[in-house]
mmCIF file of C-alpha atoms in Angstrom:
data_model
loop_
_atom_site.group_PDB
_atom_site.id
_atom_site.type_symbol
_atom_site.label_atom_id
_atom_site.label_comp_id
_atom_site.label_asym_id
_atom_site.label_seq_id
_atom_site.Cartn_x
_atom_site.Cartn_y
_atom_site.Cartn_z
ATOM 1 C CA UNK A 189 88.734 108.191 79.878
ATOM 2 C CA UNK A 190 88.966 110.073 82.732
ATOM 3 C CA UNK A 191 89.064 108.744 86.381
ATOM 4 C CA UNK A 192 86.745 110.165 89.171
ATOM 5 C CA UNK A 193 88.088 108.211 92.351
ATOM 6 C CA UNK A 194 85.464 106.820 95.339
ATOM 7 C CA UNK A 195 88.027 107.726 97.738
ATOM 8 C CA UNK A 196 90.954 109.729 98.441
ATOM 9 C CA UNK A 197 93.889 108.414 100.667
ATOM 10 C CA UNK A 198 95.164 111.046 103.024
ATOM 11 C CA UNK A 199 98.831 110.536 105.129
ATOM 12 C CA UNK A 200 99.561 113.084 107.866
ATOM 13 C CA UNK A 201 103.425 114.092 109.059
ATOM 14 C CA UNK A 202 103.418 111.175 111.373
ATOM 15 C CA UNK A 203 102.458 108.371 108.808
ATOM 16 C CA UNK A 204 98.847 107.920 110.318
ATOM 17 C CA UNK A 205 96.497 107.001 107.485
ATOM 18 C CA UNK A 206 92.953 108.632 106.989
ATOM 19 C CA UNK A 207 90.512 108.703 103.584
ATOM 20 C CA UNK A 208 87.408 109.932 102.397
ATOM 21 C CA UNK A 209 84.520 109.280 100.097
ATOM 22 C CA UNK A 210 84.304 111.261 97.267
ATOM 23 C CA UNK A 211 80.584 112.862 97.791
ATOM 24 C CA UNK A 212 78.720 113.519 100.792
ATOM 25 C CA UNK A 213 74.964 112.753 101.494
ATOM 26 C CA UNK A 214 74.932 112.777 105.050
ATOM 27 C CA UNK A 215 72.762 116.531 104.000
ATOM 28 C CA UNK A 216 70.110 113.794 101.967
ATOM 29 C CA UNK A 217 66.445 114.256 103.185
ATOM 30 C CA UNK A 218 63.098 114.925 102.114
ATOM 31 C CA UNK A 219 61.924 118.160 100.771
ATOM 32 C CA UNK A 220 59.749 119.850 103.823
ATOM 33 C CA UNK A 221 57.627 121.676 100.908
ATOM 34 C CA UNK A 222 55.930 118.222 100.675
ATOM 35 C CA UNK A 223 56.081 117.303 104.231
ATOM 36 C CA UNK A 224 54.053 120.114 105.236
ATOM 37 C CA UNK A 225 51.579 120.099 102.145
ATOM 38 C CA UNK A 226 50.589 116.671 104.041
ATOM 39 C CA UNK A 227 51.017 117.941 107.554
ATOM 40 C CA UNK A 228 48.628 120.829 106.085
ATOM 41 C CA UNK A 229 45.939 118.192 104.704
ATOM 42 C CA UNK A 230 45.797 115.570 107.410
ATOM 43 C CA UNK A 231 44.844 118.225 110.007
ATOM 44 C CA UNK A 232 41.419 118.895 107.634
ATOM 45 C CA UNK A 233 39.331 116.260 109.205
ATOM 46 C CA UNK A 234 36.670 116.526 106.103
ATOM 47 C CA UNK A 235 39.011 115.524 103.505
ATOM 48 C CA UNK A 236 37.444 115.382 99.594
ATOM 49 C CA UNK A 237 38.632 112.656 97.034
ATOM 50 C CA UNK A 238 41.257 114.828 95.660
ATOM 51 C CA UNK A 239 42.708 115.795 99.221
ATOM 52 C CA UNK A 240 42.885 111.997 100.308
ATOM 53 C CA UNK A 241 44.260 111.136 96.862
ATOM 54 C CA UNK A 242 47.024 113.875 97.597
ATOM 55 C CA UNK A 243 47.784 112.444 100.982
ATOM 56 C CA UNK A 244 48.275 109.249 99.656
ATOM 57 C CA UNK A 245 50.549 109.536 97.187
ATOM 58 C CA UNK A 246 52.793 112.093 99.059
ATOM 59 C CA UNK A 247 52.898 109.183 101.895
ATOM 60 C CA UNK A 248 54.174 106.659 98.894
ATOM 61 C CA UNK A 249 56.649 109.153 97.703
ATOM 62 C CA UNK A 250 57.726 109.870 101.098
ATOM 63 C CA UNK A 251 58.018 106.210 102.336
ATOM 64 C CA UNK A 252 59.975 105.640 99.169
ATOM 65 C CA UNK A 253 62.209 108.973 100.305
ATOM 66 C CA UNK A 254 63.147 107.546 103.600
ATOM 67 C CA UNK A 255 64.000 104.131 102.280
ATOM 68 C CA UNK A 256 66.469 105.617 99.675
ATOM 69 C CA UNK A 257 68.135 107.782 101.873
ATOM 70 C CA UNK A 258 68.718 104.940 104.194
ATOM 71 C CA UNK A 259 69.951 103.010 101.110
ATOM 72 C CA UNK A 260 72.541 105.252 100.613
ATOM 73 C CA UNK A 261 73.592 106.237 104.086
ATOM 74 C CA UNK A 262 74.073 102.156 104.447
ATOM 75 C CA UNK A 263 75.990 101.979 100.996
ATOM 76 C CA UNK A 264 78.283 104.675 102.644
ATOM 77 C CA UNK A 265 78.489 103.038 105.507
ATOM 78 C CA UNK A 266 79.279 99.983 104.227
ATOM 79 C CA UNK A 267 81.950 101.268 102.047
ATOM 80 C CA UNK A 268 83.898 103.134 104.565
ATOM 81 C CA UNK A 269 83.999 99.623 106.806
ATOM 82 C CA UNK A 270 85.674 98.150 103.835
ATOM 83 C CA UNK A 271 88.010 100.738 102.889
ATOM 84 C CA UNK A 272 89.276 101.289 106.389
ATOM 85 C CA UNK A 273 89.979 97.311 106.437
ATOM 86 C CA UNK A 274 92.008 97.735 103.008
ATOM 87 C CA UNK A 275 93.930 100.764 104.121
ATOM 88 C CA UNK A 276 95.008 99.295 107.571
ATOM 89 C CA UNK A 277 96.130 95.829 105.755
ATOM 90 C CA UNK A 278 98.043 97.258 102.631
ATOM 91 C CA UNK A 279 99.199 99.782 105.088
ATOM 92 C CA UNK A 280 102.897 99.310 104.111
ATOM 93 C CA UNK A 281 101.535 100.539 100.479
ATOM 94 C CA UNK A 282 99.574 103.490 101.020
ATOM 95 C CA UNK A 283 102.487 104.847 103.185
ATOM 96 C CA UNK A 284 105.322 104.169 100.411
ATOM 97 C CA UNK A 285 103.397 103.830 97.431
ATOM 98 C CA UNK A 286 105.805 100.717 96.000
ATOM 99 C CA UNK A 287 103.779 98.134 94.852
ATOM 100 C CA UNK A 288 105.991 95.493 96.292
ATOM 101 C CA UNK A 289 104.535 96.284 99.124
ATOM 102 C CA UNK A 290 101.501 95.160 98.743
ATOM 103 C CA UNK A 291 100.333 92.152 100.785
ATOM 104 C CA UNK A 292 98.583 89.225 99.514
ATOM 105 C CA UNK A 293 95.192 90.096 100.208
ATOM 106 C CA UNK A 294 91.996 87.617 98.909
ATOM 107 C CA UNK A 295 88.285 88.679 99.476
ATOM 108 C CA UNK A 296 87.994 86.731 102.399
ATOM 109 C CA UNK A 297 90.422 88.199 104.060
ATOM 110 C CA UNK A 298 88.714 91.447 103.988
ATOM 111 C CA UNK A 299 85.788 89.843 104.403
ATOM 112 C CA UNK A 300 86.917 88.171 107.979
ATOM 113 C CA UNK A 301 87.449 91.952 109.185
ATOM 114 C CA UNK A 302 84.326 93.296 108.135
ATOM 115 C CA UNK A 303 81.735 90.498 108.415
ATOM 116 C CA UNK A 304 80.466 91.001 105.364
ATOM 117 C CA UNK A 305 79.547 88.250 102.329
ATOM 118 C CA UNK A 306 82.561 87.796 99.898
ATOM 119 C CA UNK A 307 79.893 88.832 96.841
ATOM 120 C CA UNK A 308 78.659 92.214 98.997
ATOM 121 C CA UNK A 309 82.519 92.942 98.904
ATOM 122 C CA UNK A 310 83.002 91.557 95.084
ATOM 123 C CA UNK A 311 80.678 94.285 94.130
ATOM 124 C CA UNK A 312 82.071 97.013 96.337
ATOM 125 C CA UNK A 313 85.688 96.380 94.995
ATOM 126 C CA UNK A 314 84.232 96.109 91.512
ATOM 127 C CA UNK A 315 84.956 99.151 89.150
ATOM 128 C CA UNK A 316 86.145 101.586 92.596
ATOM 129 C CA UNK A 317 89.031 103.869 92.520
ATOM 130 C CA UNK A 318 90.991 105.615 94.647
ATOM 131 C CA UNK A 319 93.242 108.430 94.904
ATOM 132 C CA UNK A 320 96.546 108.673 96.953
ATOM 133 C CA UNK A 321 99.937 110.650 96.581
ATOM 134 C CA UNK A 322 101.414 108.019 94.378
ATOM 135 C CA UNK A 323 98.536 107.547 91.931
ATOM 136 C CA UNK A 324 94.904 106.578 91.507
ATOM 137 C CA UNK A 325 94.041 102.367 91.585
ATOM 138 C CA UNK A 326 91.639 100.064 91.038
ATOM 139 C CA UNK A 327 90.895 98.645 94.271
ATOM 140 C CA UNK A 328 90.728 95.236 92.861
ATOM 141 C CA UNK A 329 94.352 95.877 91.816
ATOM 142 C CA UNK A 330 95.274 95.833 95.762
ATOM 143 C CA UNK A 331 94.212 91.969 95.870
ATOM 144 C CA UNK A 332 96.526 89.377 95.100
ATOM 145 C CA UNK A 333 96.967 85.975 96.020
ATOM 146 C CA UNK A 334 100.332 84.448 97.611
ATOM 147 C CA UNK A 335 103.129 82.999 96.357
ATOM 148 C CA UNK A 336 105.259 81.186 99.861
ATOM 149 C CA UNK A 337 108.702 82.669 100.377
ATOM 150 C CA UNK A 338 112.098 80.140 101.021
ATOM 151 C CA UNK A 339 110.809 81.620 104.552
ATOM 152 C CA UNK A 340 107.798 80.483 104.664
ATOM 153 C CA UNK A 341 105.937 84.430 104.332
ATOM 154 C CA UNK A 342 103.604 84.870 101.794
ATOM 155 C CA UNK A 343 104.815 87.495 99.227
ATOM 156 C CA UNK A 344 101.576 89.073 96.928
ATOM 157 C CA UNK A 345 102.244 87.640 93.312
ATOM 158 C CA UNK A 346 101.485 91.162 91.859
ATOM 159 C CA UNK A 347 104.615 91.680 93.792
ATOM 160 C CA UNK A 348 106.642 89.162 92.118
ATOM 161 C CA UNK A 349 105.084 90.824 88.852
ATOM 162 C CA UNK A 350 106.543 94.060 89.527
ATOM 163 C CA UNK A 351 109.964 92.940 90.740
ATOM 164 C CA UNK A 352 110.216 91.115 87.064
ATOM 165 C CA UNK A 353 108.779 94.539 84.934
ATOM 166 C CA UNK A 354 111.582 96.222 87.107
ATOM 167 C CA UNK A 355 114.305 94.287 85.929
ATOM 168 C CA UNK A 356 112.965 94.211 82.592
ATOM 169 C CA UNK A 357 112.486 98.091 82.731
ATOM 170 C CA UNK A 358 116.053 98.438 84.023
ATOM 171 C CA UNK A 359 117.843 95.973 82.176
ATOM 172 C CA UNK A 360 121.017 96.538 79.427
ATOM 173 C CA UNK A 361 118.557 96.556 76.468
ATOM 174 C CA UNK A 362 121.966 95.083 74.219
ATOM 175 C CA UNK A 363 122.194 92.233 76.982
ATOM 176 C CA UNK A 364 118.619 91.735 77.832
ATOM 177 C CA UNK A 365 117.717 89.300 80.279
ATOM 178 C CA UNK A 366 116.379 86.144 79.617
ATOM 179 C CA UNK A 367 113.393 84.098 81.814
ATOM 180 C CA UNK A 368 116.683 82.036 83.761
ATOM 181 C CA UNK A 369 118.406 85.313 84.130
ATOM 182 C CA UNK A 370 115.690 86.539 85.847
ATOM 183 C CA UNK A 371 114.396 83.245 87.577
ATOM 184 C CA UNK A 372 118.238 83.424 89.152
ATOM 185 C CA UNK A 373 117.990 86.690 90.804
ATOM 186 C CA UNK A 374 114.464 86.550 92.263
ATOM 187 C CA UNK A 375 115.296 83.144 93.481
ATOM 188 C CA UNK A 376 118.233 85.417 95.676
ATOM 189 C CA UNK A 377 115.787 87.150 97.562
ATOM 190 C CA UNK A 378 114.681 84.167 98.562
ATOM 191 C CA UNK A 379 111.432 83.316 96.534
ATOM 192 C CA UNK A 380 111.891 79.213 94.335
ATOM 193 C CA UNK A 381 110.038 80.341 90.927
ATOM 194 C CA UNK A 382 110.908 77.932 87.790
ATOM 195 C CA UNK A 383 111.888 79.073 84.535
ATOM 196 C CA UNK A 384 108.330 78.096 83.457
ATOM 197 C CA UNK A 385 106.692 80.436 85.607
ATOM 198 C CA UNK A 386 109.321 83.357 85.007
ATOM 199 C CA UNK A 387 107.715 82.815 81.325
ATOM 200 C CA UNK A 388 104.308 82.873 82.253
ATOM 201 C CA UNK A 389 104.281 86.081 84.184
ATOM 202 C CA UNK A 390 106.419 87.593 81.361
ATOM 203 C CA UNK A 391 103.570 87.166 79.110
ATOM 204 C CA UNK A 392 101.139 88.188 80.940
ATOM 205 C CA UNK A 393 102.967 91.518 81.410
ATOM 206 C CA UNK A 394 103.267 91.994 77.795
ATOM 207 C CA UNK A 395 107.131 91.794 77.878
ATOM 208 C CA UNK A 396 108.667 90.022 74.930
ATOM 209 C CA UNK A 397 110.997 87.457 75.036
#
């Protein structure tokens, strides 16, 4: 199936992060062919049935009109607020375009720097895409929750995900590593995962034992 993002991801020479919407209706309005059919009929002060039906539904039509266009100028507007929020936090990640860079990153989080409900931004995120140099995402891919480092920073558990498919990927395929192998050398860089949980994410990566 193929992919047509909602935005593209731009990065300029000095690693300063911009993006766009894919489509622009900032051009939307009402046709004027209509407009002045009812500019033409109002100024008839001895309107007949037909004329005054006329004007009435072009009003309807055109009241309708106006409140789609704002619909979708909000939508927009509403969408760039949240994508700027999501670029500037996974920042590290748009710039490098490793996925252990990501950030843990919930709903509310996003929604504390927008203002908006967490279900306005559940839909937003919902089935959106966008485009950078590394790749196109699901924006719902850049969420994560945290797992607490020996440090006491939160580390984004898709992180911990990737760090274990790339030392599966990587691995001596006649020595492959088993779940304490690689419980042992995540633990090193400073993250206290059991064996159990080494397991866990193993399966739901699809990576056999």
């Amino acid at each position: 199936q193929y992919i047509i993002p909602d935005f593209f991801v731009f990065r300029t020479n000095d690693d300063t992060l911009s993006f766009s919407q894919n489509g622009d209706f900032s051009d939307l309005k009402m046709s004027k062919t209509y407009l002045n059919i009812l500019k033409d009929i109002t100024k008839d002060e001895k309107q007949n049935e037909e004329q005054k039906a006329t004007v009435s539904f072009i009003k309807e039509k055109a009241e309708s009109a106006r409140w789609f266009i704002d619909a979708v100028k909000q939508r927009k507007k509403t969408l760039d607020i949240t994508m700027k929020e999501i670029l500037e936090y996974q920042k590290s990640f748009f710039l490098s375009g490793d996925k252990n860079e990501l950030r843990p990153m919930i709903l509310k989080d996003i929604a504390e720097r927008t203002g908006f409900d967490i279900s306005t931004l559940s839909r937003i995120v919902s089935q959106k895409y966008v485009k950078t140099e590394f790749g196109t995402f699901k924006l719902k891919d850049l969420f994560s929750v945290s797992h607490d480092s020996d440090d006491g920073k939160g580390v984004s558990v898709k992180s911990i995900r990737n760090m274990i498919q790339e030392l599966i990927d990587n691995e001596d395929k006649s020595n492959p590593l088993s779940d304490k192998d690689i419980q042992a050398i995540i633990n090193t860089k400073g993250f206290n995962f059991s064996r159990r949980t080494i397991a866990k994410y193993r399966e739901l990566l699809n990576i056999p034992i």
